[in-house]
Tab-separated table of C-alpha atoms in Angstrom:
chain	number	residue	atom	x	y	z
A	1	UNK	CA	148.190	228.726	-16.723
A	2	UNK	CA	150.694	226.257	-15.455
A	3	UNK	CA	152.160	225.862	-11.701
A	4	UNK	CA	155.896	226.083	-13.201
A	5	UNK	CA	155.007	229.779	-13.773
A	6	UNK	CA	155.678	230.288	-10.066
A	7	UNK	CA	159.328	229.073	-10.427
A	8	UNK	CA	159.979	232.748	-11.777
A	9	UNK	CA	160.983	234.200	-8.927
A	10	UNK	CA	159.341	237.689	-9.778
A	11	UNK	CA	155.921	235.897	-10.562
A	12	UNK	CA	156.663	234.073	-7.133
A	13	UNK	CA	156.717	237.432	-5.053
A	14	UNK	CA	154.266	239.253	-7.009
A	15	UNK	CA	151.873	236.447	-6.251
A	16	UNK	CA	152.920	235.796	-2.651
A	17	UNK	CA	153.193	238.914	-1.215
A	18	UNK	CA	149.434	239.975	-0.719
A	19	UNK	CA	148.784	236.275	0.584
A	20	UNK	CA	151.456	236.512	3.642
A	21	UNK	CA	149.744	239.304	5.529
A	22	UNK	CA	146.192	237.168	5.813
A	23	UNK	CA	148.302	233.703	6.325
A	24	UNK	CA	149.799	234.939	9.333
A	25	UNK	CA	146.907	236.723	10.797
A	26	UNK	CA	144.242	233.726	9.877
A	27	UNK	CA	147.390	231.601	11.827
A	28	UNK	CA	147.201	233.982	14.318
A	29	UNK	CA	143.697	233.936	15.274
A	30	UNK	CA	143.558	230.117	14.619
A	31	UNK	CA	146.165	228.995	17.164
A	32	UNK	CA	145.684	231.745	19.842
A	33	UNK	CA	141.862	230.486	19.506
A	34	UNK	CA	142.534	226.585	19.465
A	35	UNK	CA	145.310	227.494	22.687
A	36	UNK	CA	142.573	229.792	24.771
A	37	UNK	CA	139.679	227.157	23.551
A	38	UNK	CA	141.861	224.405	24.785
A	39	UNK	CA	143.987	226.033	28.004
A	40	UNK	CA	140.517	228.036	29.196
A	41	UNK	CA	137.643	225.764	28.131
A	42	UNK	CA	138.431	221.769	27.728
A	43	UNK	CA	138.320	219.822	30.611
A	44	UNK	CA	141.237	217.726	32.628
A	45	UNK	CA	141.309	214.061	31.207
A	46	UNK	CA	140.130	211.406	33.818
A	47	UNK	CA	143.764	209.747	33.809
A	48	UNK	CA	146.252	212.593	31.993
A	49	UNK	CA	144.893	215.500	34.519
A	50	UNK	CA	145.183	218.623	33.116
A	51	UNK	CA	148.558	217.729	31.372
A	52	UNK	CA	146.189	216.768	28.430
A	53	UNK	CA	146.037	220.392	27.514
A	54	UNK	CA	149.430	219.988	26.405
A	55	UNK	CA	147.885	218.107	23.189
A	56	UNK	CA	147.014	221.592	21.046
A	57	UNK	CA	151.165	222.197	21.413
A	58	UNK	CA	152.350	218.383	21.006
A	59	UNK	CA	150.064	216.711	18.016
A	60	UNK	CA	150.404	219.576	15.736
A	61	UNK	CA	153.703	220.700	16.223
A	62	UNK	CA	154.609	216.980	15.505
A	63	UNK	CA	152.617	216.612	12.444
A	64	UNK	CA	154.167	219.848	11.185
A	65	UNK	CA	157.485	218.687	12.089
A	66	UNK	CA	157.132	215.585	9.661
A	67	UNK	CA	155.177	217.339	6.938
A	68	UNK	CA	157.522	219.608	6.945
A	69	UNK	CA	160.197	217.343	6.037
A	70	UNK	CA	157.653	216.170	3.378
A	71	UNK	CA	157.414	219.268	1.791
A	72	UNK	CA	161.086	220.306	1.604
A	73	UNK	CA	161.597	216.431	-0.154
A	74	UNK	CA	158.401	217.268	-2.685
A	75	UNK	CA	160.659	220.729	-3.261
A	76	UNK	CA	164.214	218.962	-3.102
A	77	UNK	CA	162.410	216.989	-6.182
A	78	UNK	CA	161.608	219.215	-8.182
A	79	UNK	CA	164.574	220.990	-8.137
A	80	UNK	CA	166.876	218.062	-9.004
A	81	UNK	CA	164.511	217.028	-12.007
A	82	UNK	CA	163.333	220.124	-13.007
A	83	UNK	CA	166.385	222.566	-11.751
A	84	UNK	CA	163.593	225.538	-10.413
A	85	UNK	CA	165.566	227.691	-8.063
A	86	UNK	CA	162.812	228.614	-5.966
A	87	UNK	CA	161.835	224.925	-4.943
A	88	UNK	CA	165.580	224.755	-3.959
A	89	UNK	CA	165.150	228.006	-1.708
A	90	UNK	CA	161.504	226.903	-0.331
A	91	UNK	CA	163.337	223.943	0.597
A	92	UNK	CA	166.078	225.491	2.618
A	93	UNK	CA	163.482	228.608	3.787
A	94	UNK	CA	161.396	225.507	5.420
A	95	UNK	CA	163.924	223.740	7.299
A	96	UNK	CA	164.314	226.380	10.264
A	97	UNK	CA	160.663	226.412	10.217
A	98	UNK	CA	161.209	222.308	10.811
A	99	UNK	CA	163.828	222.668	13.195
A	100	UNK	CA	161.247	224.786	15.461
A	101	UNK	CA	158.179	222.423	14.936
A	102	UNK	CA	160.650	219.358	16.195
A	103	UNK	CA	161.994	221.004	18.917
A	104	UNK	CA	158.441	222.315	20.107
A	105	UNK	CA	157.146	218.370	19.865
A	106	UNK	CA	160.520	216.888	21.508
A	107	UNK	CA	160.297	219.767	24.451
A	108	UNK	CA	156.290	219.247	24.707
A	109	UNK	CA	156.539	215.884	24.497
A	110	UNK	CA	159.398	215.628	27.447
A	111	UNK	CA	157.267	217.391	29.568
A	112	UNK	CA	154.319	215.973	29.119
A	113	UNK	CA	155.832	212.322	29.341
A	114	UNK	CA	157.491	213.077	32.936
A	115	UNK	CA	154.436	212.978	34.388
A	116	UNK	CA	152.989	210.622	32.566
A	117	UNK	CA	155.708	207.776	31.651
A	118	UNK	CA	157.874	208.872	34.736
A	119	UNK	CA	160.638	210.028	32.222
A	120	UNK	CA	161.511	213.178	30.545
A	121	UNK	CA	162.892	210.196	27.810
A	122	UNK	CA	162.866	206.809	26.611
A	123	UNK	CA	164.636	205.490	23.599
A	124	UNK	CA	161.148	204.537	22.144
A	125	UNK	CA	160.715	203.718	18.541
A	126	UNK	CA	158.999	207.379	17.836
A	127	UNK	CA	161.136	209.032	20.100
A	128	UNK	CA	164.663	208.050	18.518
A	129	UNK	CA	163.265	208.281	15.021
A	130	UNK	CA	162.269	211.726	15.859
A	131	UNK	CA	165.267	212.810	17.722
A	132	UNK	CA	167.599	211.842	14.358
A	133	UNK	CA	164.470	213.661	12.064
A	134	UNK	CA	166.379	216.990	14.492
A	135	UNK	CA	169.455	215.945	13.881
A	136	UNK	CA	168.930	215.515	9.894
A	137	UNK	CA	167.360	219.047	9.615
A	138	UNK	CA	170.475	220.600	12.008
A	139	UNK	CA	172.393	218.839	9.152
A	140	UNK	CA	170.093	220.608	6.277
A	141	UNK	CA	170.604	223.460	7.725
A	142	UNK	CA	174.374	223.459	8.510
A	143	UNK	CA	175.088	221.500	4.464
A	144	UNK	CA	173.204	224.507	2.853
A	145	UNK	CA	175.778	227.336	5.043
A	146	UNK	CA	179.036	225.148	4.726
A	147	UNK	CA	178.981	225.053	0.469
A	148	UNK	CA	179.293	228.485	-1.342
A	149	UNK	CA	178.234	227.185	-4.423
A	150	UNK	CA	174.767	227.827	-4.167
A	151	UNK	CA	173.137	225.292	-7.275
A	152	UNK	CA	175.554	222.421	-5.357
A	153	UNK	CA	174.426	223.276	-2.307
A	154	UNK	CA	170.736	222.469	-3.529
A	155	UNK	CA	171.883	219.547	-5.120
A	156	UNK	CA	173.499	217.944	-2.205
A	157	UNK	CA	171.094	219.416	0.319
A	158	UNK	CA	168.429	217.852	-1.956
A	159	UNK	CA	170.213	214.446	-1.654
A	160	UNK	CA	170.179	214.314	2.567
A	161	UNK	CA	166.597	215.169	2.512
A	162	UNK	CA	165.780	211.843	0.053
A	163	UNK	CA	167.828	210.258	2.769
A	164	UNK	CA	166.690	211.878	6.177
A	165	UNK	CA	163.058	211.035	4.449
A	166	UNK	CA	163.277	207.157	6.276
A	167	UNK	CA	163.213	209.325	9.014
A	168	UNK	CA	160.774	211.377	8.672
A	169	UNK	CA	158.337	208.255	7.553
A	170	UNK	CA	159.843	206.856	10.849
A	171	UNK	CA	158.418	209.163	12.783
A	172	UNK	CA	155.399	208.888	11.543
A	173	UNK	CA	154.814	205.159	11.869
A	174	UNK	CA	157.342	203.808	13.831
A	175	UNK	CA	154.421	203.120	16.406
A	176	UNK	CA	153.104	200.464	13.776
A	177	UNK	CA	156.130	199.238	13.022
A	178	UNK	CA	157.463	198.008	16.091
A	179	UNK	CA	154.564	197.621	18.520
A	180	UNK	CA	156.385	198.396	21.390
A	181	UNK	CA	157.409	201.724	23.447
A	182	UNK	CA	155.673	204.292	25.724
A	183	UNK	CA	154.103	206.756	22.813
A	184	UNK	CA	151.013	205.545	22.174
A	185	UNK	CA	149.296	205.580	18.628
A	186	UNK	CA	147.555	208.151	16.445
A	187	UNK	CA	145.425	210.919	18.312
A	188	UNK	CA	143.645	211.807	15.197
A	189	UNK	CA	142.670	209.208	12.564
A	190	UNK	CA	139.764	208.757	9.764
A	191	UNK	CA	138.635	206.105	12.275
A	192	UNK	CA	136.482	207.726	14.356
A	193	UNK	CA	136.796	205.088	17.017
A	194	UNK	CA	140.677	205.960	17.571
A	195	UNK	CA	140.274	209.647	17.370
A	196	UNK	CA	140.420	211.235	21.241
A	197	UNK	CA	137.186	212.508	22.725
A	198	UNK	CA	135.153	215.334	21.151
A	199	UNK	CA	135.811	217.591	23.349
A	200	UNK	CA	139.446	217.763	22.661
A	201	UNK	CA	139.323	216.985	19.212
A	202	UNK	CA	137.997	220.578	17.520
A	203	UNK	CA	139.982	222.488	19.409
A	204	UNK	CA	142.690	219.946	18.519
A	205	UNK	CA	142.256	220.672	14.953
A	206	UNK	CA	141.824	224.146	14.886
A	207	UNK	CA	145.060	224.582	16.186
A	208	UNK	CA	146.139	222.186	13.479
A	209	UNK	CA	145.152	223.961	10.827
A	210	UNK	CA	146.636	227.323	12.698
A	211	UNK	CA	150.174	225.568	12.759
A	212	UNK	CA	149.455	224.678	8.978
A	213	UNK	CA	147.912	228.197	7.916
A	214	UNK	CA	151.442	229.621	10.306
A	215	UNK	CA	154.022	226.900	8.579
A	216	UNK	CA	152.688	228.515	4.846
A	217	UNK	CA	152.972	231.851	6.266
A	218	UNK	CA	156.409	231.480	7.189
A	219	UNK	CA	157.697	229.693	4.648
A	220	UNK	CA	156.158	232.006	1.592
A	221	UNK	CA	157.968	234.888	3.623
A	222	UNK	CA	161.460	233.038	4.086
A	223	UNK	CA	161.194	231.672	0.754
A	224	UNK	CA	160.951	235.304	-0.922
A	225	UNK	CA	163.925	236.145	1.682
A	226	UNK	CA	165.918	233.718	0.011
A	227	UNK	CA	165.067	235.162	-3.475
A	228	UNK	CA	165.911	238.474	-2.504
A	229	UNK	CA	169.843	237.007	-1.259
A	230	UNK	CA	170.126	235.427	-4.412
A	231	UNK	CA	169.478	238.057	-6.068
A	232	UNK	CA	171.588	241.026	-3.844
A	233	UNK	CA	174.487	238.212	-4.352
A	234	UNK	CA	173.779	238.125	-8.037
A	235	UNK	CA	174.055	241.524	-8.418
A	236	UNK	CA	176.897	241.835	-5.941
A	237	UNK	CA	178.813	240.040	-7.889
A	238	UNK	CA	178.370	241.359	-11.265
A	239	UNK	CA	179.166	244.732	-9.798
A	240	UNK	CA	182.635	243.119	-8.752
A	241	UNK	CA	183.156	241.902	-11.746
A	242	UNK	CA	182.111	245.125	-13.938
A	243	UNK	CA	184.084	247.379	-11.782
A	244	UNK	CA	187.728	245.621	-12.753
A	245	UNK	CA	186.873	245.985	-16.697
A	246	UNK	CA	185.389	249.528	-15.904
A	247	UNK	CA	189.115	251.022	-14.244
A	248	UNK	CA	190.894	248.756	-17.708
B	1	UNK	CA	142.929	230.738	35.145
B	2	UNK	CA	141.724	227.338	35.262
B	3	UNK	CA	143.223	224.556	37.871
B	4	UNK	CA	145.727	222.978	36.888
B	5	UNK	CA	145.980	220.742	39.522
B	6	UNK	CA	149.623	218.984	40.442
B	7	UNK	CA	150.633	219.280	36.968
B	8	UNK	CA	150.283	223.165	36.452
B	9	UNK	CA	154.038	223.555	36.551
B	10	UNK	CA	154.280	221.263	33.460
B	11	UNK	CA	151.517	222.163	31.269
B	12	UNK	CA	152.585	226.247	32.151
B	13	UNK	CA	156.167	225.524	31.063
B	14	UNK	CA	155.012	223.410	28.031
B	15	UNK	CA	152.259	226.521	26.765
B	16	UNK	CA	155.581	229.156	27.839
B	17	UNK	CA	157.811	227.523	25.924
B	18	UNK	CA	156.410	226.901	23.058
B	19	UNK	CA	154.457	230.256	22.523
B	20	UNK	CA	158.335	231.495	22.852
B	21	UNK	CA	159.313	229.579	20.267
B	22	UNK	CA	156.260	230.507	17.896
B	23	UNK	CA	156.810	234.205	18.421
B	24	UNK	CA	160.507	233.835	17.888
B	25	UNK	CA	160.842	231.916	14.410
B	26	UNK	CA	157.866	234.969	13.349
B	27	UNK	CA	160.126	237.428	14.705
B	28	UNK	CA	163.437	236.344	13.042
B	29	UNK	CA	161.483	235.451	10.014
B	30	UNK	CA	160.077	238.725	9.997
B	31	UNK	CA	163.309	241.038	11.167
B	32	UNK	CA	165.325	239.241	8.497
B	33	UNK	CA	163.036	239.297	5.403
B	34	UNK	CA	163.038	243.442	6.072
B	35	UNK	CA	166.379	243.960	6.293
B	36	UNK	CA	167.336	241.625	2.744
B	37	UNK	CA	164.633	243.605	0.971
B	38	UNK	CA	166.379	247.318	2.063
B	39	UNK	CA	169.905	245.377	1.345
B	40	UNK	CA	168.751	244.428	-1.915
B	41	UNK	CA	166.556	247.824	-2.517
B	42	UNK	CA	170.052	249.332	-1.793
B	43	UNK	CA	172.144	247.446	-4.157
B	44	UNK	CA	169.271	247.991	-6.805
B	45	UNK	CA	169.511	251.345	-6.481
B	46	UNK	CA	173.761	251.722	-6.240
B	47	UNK	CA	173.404	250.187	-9.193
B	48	UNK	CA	170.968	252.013	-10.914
């Protein structure tokens, strides 16, 4: 059995639909556990207060929010080498899911730095690089709506995620890059030494892997929504077309 | 409820917000993914 068998969009549903209904409610349990774990249970940081809490929201709806972009530039790929519609319409099913995940860490992230920084916003390294990562999926978004031509679309969609990629790498290591700016570096890393205290980190990661376990959940579902256009448009317009010879 | 100390305005709006957000992309995602499948079960089925 080969992956590419899941480019048929009937295989694709068949497969996907039994899966959704356990995705969402394993997400489910997994992030309102990691929030109640975290809110209820963790205690205040000796210098953050209790605005540490705001980690479980900020770290992995920032992760998502780049891996995100990942995945729709793994799918973008494969579409323009291998032409599989449904890695074009994962693609554009993930970027509202993107769009959310960005805003969530840009909002969470203002709120958390007032206190912290003294600003809501700073034009720090990670903070501009994420701010245009927004503004690129606002452009995904709006490219793949303005073009009727939907195998164009893909194609050209396909092309500004290649480019809003620098971006998206940005994000994720502009702290290295330039070492300068308020955000500080990685909360989580394989070196244990850098990683933040115990007692934030596991619920930390299970609400990780609840925004991970939500992010497939919701893009399986949006991606089969796109199938199901295609396909109502496909059949749409053959019906136009058949009715004309049908009157002749 | 725990205490949240002088910063319980920020960390509620931050948890408020976002669990908004959360519940409204699974709510959209959900509404719309219905009504394409009866729009295309209806086409399917005009069409024979």
């Amino acid at each position: 059995m080969s992956i590419w068998e899941y480019a048929n969009p009937k295989k694709f549903i068949a497969t996907t639909t039994p899966v959704i209904p356990w995705l969402f409610a394993a997400a489910g349990v997994a992030i309102v556990g990691a929030l109640i774990w975290g809110f209820f249970f963790t205690p205040d940081d000796y210098r953050q207060g209790s605005t540490v809490k705001i980690i479980y929201l900020h770290v992995p709806s920032a992760m998502m929010a780049i891996n995100t972009w990942v995945m729709m530039l793994v799918a973008s790929l494969i579409w323009l080498v291998r032409r599989h519609h449904v890695s074009a319409l994962a693609a554009r099913a993930a970027a509202p899911v993107g769009i959310v995940m960005t805003l969530l860490a840009l909002f969470t992230g203002a709120i958390w730095g007032q206190p912290m920084w003294g600003t809501w916003w700073a034009w720090d390294p990670r903070l501009t690089s994420f701010l245009i990562l927004f503004l690129f999926y606002l452009g995904y978004v709006a490219l793949w709506q303005a073009i009727d031509d939907p195998d164009t679309a893909a194609d050209l969609t396909a092309v500004l995620c290649i480019v809003g990629s620098v971006f998206a790498v940005l994000s994720r290591y502009a702290v290295l890059f330039w070492n300068q700016g308020l955000h500080q570096g990685a909360s989580l890393s394989l070196d244990a030494e850098e990683n933040v205290a115990d007692v934030f980190y596991y619920p930390l990661l299970l609400s990780l892997a609840g925004f991970v376990l939500l992010f497939l959940a919701l893009v399986l579902l949006r991606t089969q929504t796109e199938i199901r256009v295609r396909r109502t448009r496909a059949l749409l317009a053959r019906s136009r077309r058949a009715a004309p010879e049908a009157r002749a | 409820m725990p205490d949240l100390g002088k910063y319980a305005t920020e960390v509620l709006a931050a948890y408020g917000v976002s669990i908004a957000l959360l519940i409204g992309i699974v709510w959209i995602s959900v509404a719309r993914a219905r009504k394409v499948r009866r729009q295309l079960q209806d086409v399917e089925h005009r069409d024979g």
